[in-house]
mmCIF file of C-alpha atoms in Angstrom:
data_model
loop_
_atom_site.group_PDB
_atom_site.id
_atom_site.type_symbol
_atom_site.label_atom_id
_atom_site.label_comp_id
_atom_site.label_asym_id
_atom_site.label_seq_id
_atom_site.Cartn_x
_atom_site.Cartn_y
_atom_site.Cartn_z
ATOM 1 C CA MET P 28 -176.192 146.469 -63.839
ATOM 2 C CA PRO P 29 -174.971 147.755 -67.257
ATOM 3 C CA CYS P 30 -177.546 147.849 -69.970
ATOM 4 C CA ASN P 31 -176.833 149.016 -73.809
ATOM 5 C CA CYS P 32 -180.410 150.262 -74.274
ATOM 6 C CA LYS P 33 -179.326 153.875 -75.520
ATOM 7 C CA VAL P 34 -179.550 153.470 -79.188
ATOM 8 C CA GLU P 35 -180.259 155.728 -82.582
ATOM 9 C CA MET P 36 -183.453 154.592 -83.779
ATOM 10 C CA ASN P 37 -183.099 156.288 -87.260
ATOM 11 C CA GLY P 38 -182.548 152.935 -88.668
ATOM 12 C CA ILE P 39 -185.755 151.584 -88.036
ATOM 13 C CA PRO P 40 -188.290 151.402 -90.718
ATOM 14 C CA HIS P 41 -191.754 153.004 -90.482
ATOM 15 C CA PRO P 42 -194.707 151.068 -89.397
ATOM 16 C CA HIS P 43 -196.288 148.943 -92.114
ATOM 17 C CA ASN P 44 -199.960 148.845 -92.454
ATOM 18 C CA GLY P 45 -200.722 150.547 -89.419
ATOM 19 C CA CYS P 46 -199.165 147.572 -87.239
ATOM 20 C CA GLU P 47 -196.313 148.846 -84.898
ATOM 21 C CA PHE P 48 -194.201 145.557 -86.007
ATOM 22 C CA HIS P 49 -191.250 147.360 -88.446
ATOM 23 C CA LEU P 50 -191.185 145.414 -91.523
ATOM 24 C CA ARG P 51 -188.501 145.461 -93.880
ATOM 25 C CA LYS P 52 -190.239 143.856 -96.792
ATOM 26 C CA GLU P 53 -192.823 146.353 -97.869
ATOM 27 C CA ASN P 54 -196.193 145.736 -99.972
ATOM 28 C CA THR P 55 -195.667 142.022 -99.980
ATOM 29 C CA GLU P 56 -199.066 141.011 -98.624
ATOM 30 C CA HIS P 57 -200.070 138.346 -101.496
ATOM 31 C CA ASN P 58 -200.314 140.906 -104.315
ATOM 32 C CA GLY P 59 -202.273 138.487 -106.230
ATOM 33 C CA HIS P 60 -199.053 135.978 -106.426
ATOM 34 C CA HIS P 61 -199.442 132.591 -104.842
ATOM 35 C CA HIS P 62 -196.451 130.081 -104.861
ATOM 36 C CA PRO P 63 -197.707 127.164 -106.790
ATOM 37 C CA HIS P 64 -196.293 124.657 -104.224
ATOM 38 C CA ARG P 65 -197.162 126.705 -101.060
ATOM 39 C CA LYS P 66 -199.449 124.966 -98.674
ATOM 40 C CA THR P 67 -201.309 127.985 -96.975
ATOM 41 C CA PHE P 68 -204.694 128.990 -95.673
ATOM 42 C CA ASP P 69 -205.996 131.999 -97.943
ATOM 43 C CA ASN P 70 -209.471 132.129 -96.416
ATOM 44 C CA ASP P 71 -209.476 135.569 -94.383
ATOM 45 C CA ASP P 72 -212.962 135.021 -93.945
ATOM 46 C CA ARG P 73 -211.905 132.993 -90.860
ATOM 47 C CA TYR P 74 -210.575 136.023 -89.300
ATOM 48 C CA GLU P 75 -212.713 138.353 -87.229
ATOM 49 C CA GLU P 76 -212.353 142.081 -87.502
ATOM 50 C CA GLU P 77 -211.479 142.504 -83.675
ATOM 51 C CA ASP P 78 -208.070 142.512 -82.883
ATOM 52 C CA CYS P 79 -208.190 139.972 -79.990
ATOM 53 C CA VAL P 80 -206.575 142.245 -77.309
ATOM 54 C CA ALA P 81 -209.332 141.983 -74.507
ATOM 55 C CA GLY P 82 -210.837 145.174 -73.574
ATOM 56 C CA ASP P 83 -208.076 147.608 -74.383
ATOM 57 C CA GLU P 84 -209.874 150.273 -72.391
ATOM 58 C CA THR P 85 -209.906 148.349 -69.215
ATOM 59 C CA VAL P 86 -206.500 146.627 -69.605
ATOM 60 C CA ARG P 87 -204.089 149.278 -71.029
ATOM 61 C CA TYR P 88 -203.917 152.841 -70.038
ATOM 62 C CA PRO P 89 -204.687 155.803 -72.537
ATOM 63 C CA ASP P 90 -201.276 156.189 -73.811
ATOM 64 C CA GLY P 91 -200.945 152.233 -74.421
ATOM 65 C CA SER P 92 -198.811 151.761 -71.529
ATOM 66 C CA VAL P 93 -199.600 148.186 -69.702
ATOM 67 C CA ARG P 94 -202.011 148.338 -66.912
ATOM 68 C CA LEU P 95 -201.502 145.553 -64.413
ATOM 69 C CA ARG P 96 -204.575 143.648 -63.511
ATOM 70 C CA ASN P 97 -202.922 143.113 -60.097
ATOM 71 C CA PRO P 98 -203.703 145.922 -57.122
ATOM 72 C CA ASN P 99 -201.191 144.168 -54.904
ATOM 73 C CA ILE P 100 -198.164 145.729 -57.119
ATOM 74 C CA GLU P 101 -199.186 148.975 -56.251
ATOM 75 C CA LEU P 102 -199.005 148.494 -52.703
ATOM 76 C CA MET P 103 -195.239 147.072 -52.444
ATOM 77 C CA ASP P 104 -192.180 148.683 -51.795
ATOM 78 C CA GLN P 105 -190.227 147.164 -54.826
ATOM 79 C CA ASP P 106 -191.413 144.587 -57.431
ATOM 80 C CA ILE P 107 -188.356 142.239 -57.606
ATOM 81 C CA LEU P 108 -188.384 140.327 -61.102
ATOM 82 C CA TYR P 109 -186.399 137.740 -59.372
ATOM 83 C CA HIS P 110 -186.179 135.220 -62.411
ATOM 84 C CA LEU P 111 -184.946 138.067 -64.506
ATOM 85 C CA ALA P 112 -182.552 139.394 -61.987
ATOM 86 C CA LEU P 113 -184.059 142.867 -62.058
ATOM 87 C CA GLY P 114 -185.991 144.854 -59.586
ATOM 88 C CA SER P 115 -188.261 148.104 -59.927
ATOM 89 C CA GLY P 116 -186.213 149.543 -56.608
ATOM 90 C CA SER P 117 -182.758 148.305 -57.694
ATOM 91 C CA HIS P 118 -182.812 149.106 -61.455
ATOM 92 C CA ASP P 119 -184.008 152.288 -63.381
ATOM 93 C CA LEU P 120 -186.150 150.237 -65.902
ATOM 94 C CA VAL P 121 -187.820 153.243 -67.472
ATOM 95 C CA GLU P 122 -184.147 154.150 -68.600
ATOM 96 C CA MET P 123 -183.229 150.769 -69.291
ATOM 97 C CA PHE P 124 -186.406 149.430 -71.122
ATOM 98 C CA GLY P 125 -188.542 152.481 -71.827
ATOM 99 C CA ASP P 126 -187.894 152.586 -75.513
ATOM 100 C CA VAL P 127 -188.844 148.705 -76.096
ATOM 101 C CA LYS P 128 -191.433 147.912 -78.576
ATOM 102 C CA PHE P 129 -191.100 144.400 -79.549
ATOM 103 C CA VAL P 130 -190.008 141.420 -77.080
ATOM 104 C CA CYS P 131 -189.004 138.231 -78.839
ATOM 105 C CA MET P 132 -188.986 135.179 -76.675
ATOM 106 C CA GLY P 133 -187.415 131.594 -77.791
ATOM 107 C CA GLY P 134 -186.660 128.497 -76.036
ATOM 108 C CA THR P 135 -182.604 128.428 -75.576
ATOM 109 C CA PRO P 136 -180.372 131.240 -74.475
ATOM 110 C CA LYS P 137 -177.900 130.409 -77.337
ATOM 111 C CA ARG P 138 -180.711 130.724 -80.006
ATOM 112 C CA MET P 139 -181.992 133.923 -78.531
ATOM 113 C CA GLU P 140 -178.315 135.458 -78.434
ATOM 114 C CA GLN P 141 -178.126 134.323 -81.828
ATOM 115 C CA PHE P 142 -181.263 136.046 -82.565
ATOM 116 C CA ALA P 143 -179.954 139.383 -81.212
ATOM 117 C CA TYR P 144 -176.824 139.441 -83.274
ATOM 118 C CA ASN P 145 -179.230 138.719 -86.463
ATOM 119 C CA ILE P 146 -181.633 141.482 -85.201
ATOM 120 C CA MET P 147 -178.666 143.811 -84.637
ATOM 121 C CA ALA P 148 -177.771 143.399 -88.382
ATOM 122 C CA GLU P 149 -181.188 143.577 -89.854
ATOM 123 C CA ILE P 150 -182.066 147.015 -88.278
ATOM 124 C CA GLY P 151 -178.647 148.413 -88.356
ATOM 125 C CA HIS P 152 -178.137 149.103 -84.858
ATOM 126 C CA LYS P 153 -174.473 149.866 -83.626
ATOM 127 C CA LEU P 154 -173.445 149.430 -80.077
ATOM 128 C CA PRO P 155 -171.101 152.102 -78.556
ATOM 129 C CA CYS P 156 -167.551 151.679 -79.248
ATOM 130 C CA GLY P 157 -165.653 149.093 -76.841
ATOM 131 C CA THR P 158 -169.059 147.520 -75.705
ATOM 132 C CA THR P 159 -170.662 144.386 -76.770
ATOM 133 C CA LEU P 160 -173.913 142.583 -76.143
ATOM 134 C CA GLN P 161 -174.706 141.551 -72.678
ATOM 135 C CA ASP P 162 -176.954 139.125 -71.233
ATOM 136 C CA ILE P 163 -179.029 141.311 -68.896
ATOM 137 C CA SER P 164 -180.395 138.546 -66.748
ATOM 138 C CA GLN P 165 -177.243 136.597 -66.693
ATOM 139 C CA PHE P 166 -176.972 136.318 -62.867
ATOM 140 C CA SER P 167 -180.689 135.024 -62.411
ATOM 141 C CA TYR P 168 -179.267 131.747 -63.861
ATOM 142 C CA ARG P 169 -182.578 130.787 -65.547
ATOM 143 C CA TYR P 170 -183.162 132.933 -68.573
ATOM 144 C CA SER P 171 -181.383 135.135 -70.869
ATOM 145 C CA MET P 172 -182.035 138.409 -72.007
ATOM 146 C CA TYR P 173 -180.258 140.515 -74.713
ATOM 147 C CA LYS P 174 -181.676 144.261 -75.818
ATOM 148 C CA VAL P 175 -180.694 145.599 -79.234
ATOM 149 C CA GLY P 176 -182.506 149.073 -79.313
ATOM 150 C CA PRO P 177 -186.247 148.534 -79.139
ATOM 151 C CA VAL P 178 -185.859 144.846 -79.181
ATOM 152 C CA LEU P 179 -185.759 142.432 -76.417
ATOM 153 C CA SER P 180 -184.520 138.799 -77.350
ATOM 154 C CA ILE P 181 -185.205 136.449 -74.310
ATOM 155 C CA SER P 182 -184.978 132.782 -73.703
ATOM 156 C CA HIS P 183 -188.266 131.253 -72.043
ATOM 157 C CA GLY P 184 -186.936 127.668 -71.534
ATOM 158 C CA MET P 185 -189.443 124.654 -72.510
ATOM 159 C CA GLY P 186 -192.927 124.094 -71.819
ATOM 160 C CA ILE P 187 -196.041 126.339 -70.402
ATOM 161 C CA PRO P 188 -194.467 126.597 -66.546
ATOM 162 C CA SER P 189 -191.525 127.949 -68.012
ATOM 163 C CA VAL P 190 -192.727 130.367 -70.220
ATOM 164 C CA GLY P 191 -195.697 131.677 -67.928
ATOM 165 C CA ILE P 192 -193.086 132.741 -65.330
ATOM 166 C CA LEU P 193 -191.121 134.509 -67.711
ATOM 167 C CA LEU P 194 -194.426 136.169 -69.271
ATOM 168 C CA HIS P 195 -195.450 137.329 -65.685
ATOM 169 C CA GLU P 196 -192.252 139.134 -65.025
ATOM 170 C CA VAL P 197 -191.860 140.752 -68.576
ATOM 171 C CA ILE P 198 -195.481 141.990 -68.531
ATOM 172 C CA LYS P 199 -194.515 143.339 -64.994
ATOM 173 C CA LEU P 200 -191.257 144.558 -66.707
ATOM 174 C CA MET P 201 -193.358 146.244 -69.461
ATOM 175 C CA TYR P 202 -195.607 148.060 -66.586
ATOM 176 C CA HIS P 203 -192.496 149.273 -64.527
ATOM 177 C CA ALA P 204 -190.754 150.621 -67.644
ATOM 178 C CA LYS P 205 -193.688 152.312 -68.834
ATOM 179 C CA VAL P 206 -193.697 151.117 -72.367
ATOM 180 C CA HIS P 207 -196.140 151.875 -74.693
ATOM 181 C CA ASP P 208 -197.942 149.218 -77.032
ATOM 182 C CA PRO P 209 -195.399 146.424 -76.702
ATOM 183 C CA VAL P 210 -195.764 143.532 -79.125
ATOM 184 C CA PHE P 211 -194.618 139.907 -78.069
ATOM 185 C CA PHE P 212 -193.670 137.200 -80.381
ATOM 186 C CA ARG P 213 -192.777 133.458 -79.754
ATOM 187 C CA ILE P 214 -190.126 132.275 -82.027
ATOM 188 C CA GLY P 215 -189.396 128.600 -81.730
ATOM 189 C CA THR P 216 -189.530 125.202 -83.104
ATOM 190 C CA CYS P 217 -192.626 122.619 -83.487
ATOM 191 C CA GLY P 218 -193.740 119.380 -84.933
ATOM 192 C CA GLY P 219 -195.908 119.595 -87.985
ATOM 193 C CA ILE P 220 -198.803 117.779 -88.383
ATOM 194 C CA GLY P 221 -198.778 117.271 -92.522
ATOM 195 C CA TYR P 222 -195.914 119.984 -93.012
ATOM 196 C CA GLU P 223 -192.638 118.734 -93.767
ATOM 197 C CA GLY P 224 -189.362 119.902 -91.576
ATOM 198 C CA GLY P 225 -188.284 123.652 -92.584
ATOM 199 C CA THR P 226 -191.968 124.773 -92.756
ATOM 200 C CA VAL P 227 -192.621 128.304 -91.112
ATOM 201 C CA ILE P 228 -196.219 128.095 -89.233
ATOM 202 C CA ILE P 229 -197.948 131.208 -87.880
ATOM 203 C CA SER P 230 -200.358 130.173 -85.188
ATOM 204 C CA ASP P 231 -203.926 131.538 -85.731
ATOM 205 C CA ASP P 232 -205.151 129.710 -82.740
ATOM 206 C CA ALA P 233 -203.904 127.834 -79.735
ATOM 207 C CA VAL P 234 -205.755 124.711 -78.373
ATOM 208 C CA ASP P 235 -205.092 121.899 -75.815
ATOM 209 C CA GLY P 236 -204.754 118.436 -76.398
ATOM 210 C CA ALA P 237 -208.462 117.908 -76.133
ATOM 211 C CA LEU P 238 -208.583 121.063 -78.748
ATOM 212 C CA ARG P 239 -209.761 123.460 -76.391
ATOM 213 C CA ASN P 240 -209.397 127.120 -76.921
ATOM 214 C CA VAL P 241 -208.485 127.766 -73.278
ATOM 215 C CA PHE P 242 -205.506 127.956 -70.728
ATOM 216 C CA GLU P 243 -206.748 126.125 -67.558
ATOM 217 C CA LEU P 244 -204.842 126.974 -64.496
ATOM 218 C CA LEU P 245 -205.400 125.930 -60.913
ATOM 219 C CA VAL P 246 -205.382 129.031 -58.463
ATOM 220 C CA LEU P 247 -206.174 128.353 -54.734
ATOM 221 C CA GLY P 248 -207.420 124.825 -55.658
ATOM 222 C CA LYS P 249 -209.871 126.060 -58.171
ATOM 223 C CA SER P 250 -209.910 125.788 -61.998
ATOM 224 C CA ILE P 251 -209.371 129.187 -63.874
ATOM 225 C CA GLN P 252 -210.286 128.953 -67.571
ATOM 226 C CA ARG P 253 -208.622 132.118 -69.721
ATOM 227 C CA PRO P 254 -209.278 132.487 -73.446
ATOM 228 C CA ALA P 255 -205.952 131.850 -75.637
ATOM 229 C CA LYS P 256 -206.410 134.506 -78.509
ATOM 230 C CA PHE P 257 -203.984 135.987 -80.794
ATOM 231 C CA ASP P 258 -203.933 139.589 -82.517
ATOM 232 C CA LYS P 259 -205.732 138.438 -85.987
ATOM 233 C CA ARG P 260 -204.543 141.494 -87.445
ATOM 234 C CA LEU P 261 -200.744 140.659 -86.408
ATOM 235 C CA VAL P 262 -201.370 137.262 -87.780
ATOM 236 C CA ARG P 263 -202.608 138.539 -91.203
ATOM 237 C CA GLU P 264 -199.684 140.773 -91.423
ATOM 238 C CA LEU P 265 -197.163 138.246 -90.432
ATOM 239 C CA LYS P 266 -198.648 136.207 -93.125
ATOM 240 C CA GLY P 267 -198.274 139.059 -95.668
ATOM 241 C CA LEU P 268 -194.666 138.934 -95.353
ATOM 242 C CA ALA P 269 -194.544 135.509 -97.130
ATOM 243 C CA ASP P 270 -192.672 135.950 -100.478
ATOM 244 C CA PRO P 271 -193.234 133.459 -103.346
ATOM 245 C CA GLU P 272 -189.773 133.317 -103.751
ATOM 246 C CA ASP P 273 -188.793 131.828 -100.118
ATOM 247 C CA PRO P 274 -186.944 128.575 -100.268
ATOM 248 C CA TYR P 275 -189.792 127.383 -97.858
ATOM 249 C CA ASP P 276 -193.658 127.181 -97.250
ATOM 250 C CA THR P 277 -195.481 129.498 -94.872
ATOM 251 C CA VAL P 278 -198.627 128.424 -93.645
ATOM 252 C CA THR P 279 -201.315 129.412 -91.101
ATOM 253 C CA GLY P 280 -203.528 127.255 -88.435
ATOM 254 C CA LYS P 281 -204.226 125.945 -85.502
ATOM 255 C CA THR P 282 -201.542 124.827 -82.780
ATOM 256 C CA MET P 283 -201.953 122.335 -80.384
ATOM 257 C CA CYS P 284 -200.111 123.183 -77.022
ATOM 258 C CA THR P 285 -199.523 120.230 -74.838
ATOM 259 C CA TYR P 286 -197.875 119.934 -71.310
ATOM 260 C CA ASP P 287 -195.577 116.946 -72.095
ATOM 261 C CA PHE P 288 -192.967 116.074 -75.168
ATOM 262 C CA TYR P 289 -193.788 112.679 -75.125
ATOM 263 C CA GLU P 290 -197.181 111.091 -74.059
ATOM 264 C CA GLY P 291 -198.791 114.347 -74.124
ATOM 265 C CA GLN P 292 -197.882 114.560 -78.247
ATOM 266 C CA GLY P 293 -198.637 110.822 -78.874
ATOM 267 C CA ARG P 294 -195.041 109.973 -79.175
ATOM 268 C CA LEU P 295 -194.382 106.179 -79.224
ATOM 269 C CA ASP P 296 -190.467 106.423 -78.074
ATOM 270 C CA GLY P 297 -190.959 108.031 -74.607
ATOM 271 C CA ALA P 298 -190.025 105.812 -71.237
ATOM 272 C CA PHE P 299 -193.690 104.890 -71.156
ATOM 273 C CA CYS P 300 -196.356 104.448 -73.662
ATOM 274 C CA ASP P 301 -199.886 102.793 -72.983
ATOM 275 C CA PHE P 302 -200.987 103.129 -76.718
ATOM 276 C CA THR P 303 -200.699 101.518 -79.910
ATOM 277 C CA GLU P 304 -199.112 103.390 -83.017
ATOM 278 C CA ALA P 305 -202.742 102.878 -84.854
ATOM 279 C CA ASP P 306 -203.999 104.862 -81.694
ATOM 280 C CA LYS P 307 -201.418 107.663 -82.325
ATOM 281 C CA MET P 308 -202.192 107.638 -85.811
ATOM 282 C CA GLU P 309 -205.670 108.005 -85.294
ATOM 283 C CA TYR P 310 -205.301 110.841 -82.892
ATOM 284 C CA LEU P 311 -202.972 112.869 -85.168
ATOM 285 C CA GLU P 312 -205.398 112.175 -88.060
ATOM 286 C CA ASN P 313 -208.180 113.879 -86.343
ATOM 287 C CA ILE P 314 -206.400 116.769 -85.258
ATOM 288 C CA TYR P 315 -205.227 117.081 -88.494
ATOM 289 C CA LYS P 316 -208.877 117.035 -89.777
ATOM 290 C CA ALA P 317 -209.792 119.781 -87.194
ATOM 291 C CA GLY P 318 -207.365 122.421 -88.543
ATOM 292 C CA VAL P 319 -204.038 121.397 -86.262
ATOM 293 C CA VAL P 320 -201.051 122.043 -88.387
ATOM 294 C CA ASN P 321 -198.394 121.521 -85.690
ATOM 295 C CA ILE P 322 -197.550 120.896 -81.779
ATOM 296 C CA GLU P 323 -195.358 122.645 -79.360
ATOM 297 C CA MET P 324 -195.506 123.266 -75.396
ATOM 298 C CA GLU P 325 -195.646 127.040 -74.956
ATOM 299 C CA SER P 326 -198.496 128.854 -77.335
ATOM 300 C CA LEU P 327 -201.351 127.863 -75.109
ATOM 301 C CA ALA P 328 -200.095 130.182 -72.401
ATOM 302 C CA PHE P 329 -198.279 132.592 -74.322
ATOM 303 C CA ALA P 330 -201.743 133.435 -75.981
ATOM 304 C CA ALA P 331 -203.652 133.276 -72.848
ATOM 305 C CA LEU P 332 -201.208 135.743 -70.849
ATOM 306 C CA THR P 333 -200.767 138.076 -73.359
ATOM 307 C CA HIS P 334 -204.437 138.246 -74.263
ATOM 308 C CA GLN P 335 -205.180 138.832 -70.371
ATOM 309 C CA ALA P 336 -202.719 141.653 -70.456
ATOM 310 C CA GLY P 337 -203.792 143.434 -73.467
ATOM 311 C CA ILE P 338 -200.645 143.010 -75.341
ATOM 312 C CA LYS P 339 -200.644 141.933 -79.139
ATOM 313 C CA ALA P 340 -199.051 138.646 -79.453
ATOM 314 C CA ALA P 341 -198.217 136.075 -82.312
ATOM 315 C CA VAL P 342 -196.359 132.636 -82.439
ATOM 316 C CA VAL P 343 -194.187 131.820 -85.346
ATOM 317 C CA CYS P 344 -192.277 128.207 -85.544
ATOM 318 C CA VAL P 345 -190.523 126.257 -87.707
ATOM 319 C CA THR P 346 -191.201 122.607 -88.121
ATOM 320 C CA LEU P 347 -188.615 120.130 -87.521
ATOM 321 C CA LEU P 348 -190.440 117.017 -88.643
ATOM 322 C CA ASP P 349 -193.811 116.129 -89.940
ATOM 323 C CA ARG P 350 -195.390 114.078 -86.962
ATOM 324 C CA LEU P 351 -197.489 111.838 -89.258
ATOM 325 C CA LYS P 352 -194.584 110.303 -90.428
ATOM 326 C CA GLY P 353 -192.527 109.942 -87.430
ATOM 327 C CA ASP P 354 -191.724 110.825 -83.715
ATOM 328 C CA GLN P 355 -187.828 111.258 -83.054
ATOM 329 C CA VAL P 356 -185.998 114.680 -83.773
ATOM 330 C CA ASN P 357 -181.964 114.271 -84.616
ATOM 331 C CA HIS P 358 -179.663 117.129 -84.254
ATOM 332 C CA ASP P 359 -179.933 117.665 -87.968
ATOM 333 C CA ASN P 360 -183.497 118.759 -87.911
ATOM 334 C CA GLN P 361 -182.614 121.167 -85.013
ATOM 335 C CA ARG P 362 -180.336 123.095 -87.407
ATOM 336 C CA CYS P 363 -182.843 123.833 -89.844
#
């Protein structure tokens, strides 16, 4: 399958503050400036100094490459990444993806195609003459994947099951491609809790509908709970990118991840509803008091699986509406 992964890297900025997230905005981490109208959490004492990647020495090789926590993969003749239309035997994954540093995931194929073009302009990457961006996973008919230099832009679909399947295969892709120290991002949309549409929210924690900081999965009929942790240093560095001149607020806080868009998020407008508006408002106000600033449907699995793999990760979303003021999202909201 053709791939546009041979690139000139000269256009990539140097690492910022020791983080491998190449930032174009230098020296913007607060510098003592605060936007007078910006709603933000500035209490960095909440952050532990650990980088929140579990047991680096046990889940990554000394050179920073991904170590799979599954002995079965080594025994296989080839590993078929079915939902990506790739395979360790059918493709030279090191040649195609060995230079990847950042994996950016979002909900829809169109959104991630647009993101790929935006990143191309941002880092000054130029495709070889006569070529164009290609959806590497187009023949899977499930996810889309674009490669722009060291950046992968991948659609993850909607909800925990979809993003979970993708993460399993992308983590294995990083392993087979011998990628060193990859950083994963989810960029998407969400419903704000006390925050208007257009607010950028960086998740510093992911919790379920009962405010538990774990991802629960039934494996062979038994409940397995995996801690859902983000890399705290990466969260701080992303927060430091907020510019007082930005036409939107940037906040950090807990993200609630649900298994459903309607009842699971306390919406009154689904096909079924067995609670009152008063019940809904009491619940939303309680989670707001507990530090929840937004609701979506992927962050819990995203945090847990990347943490389990020893991969630095963060979630950045834009709010489409304030759930304390309503339930319905219209097409105008989606364009923000």
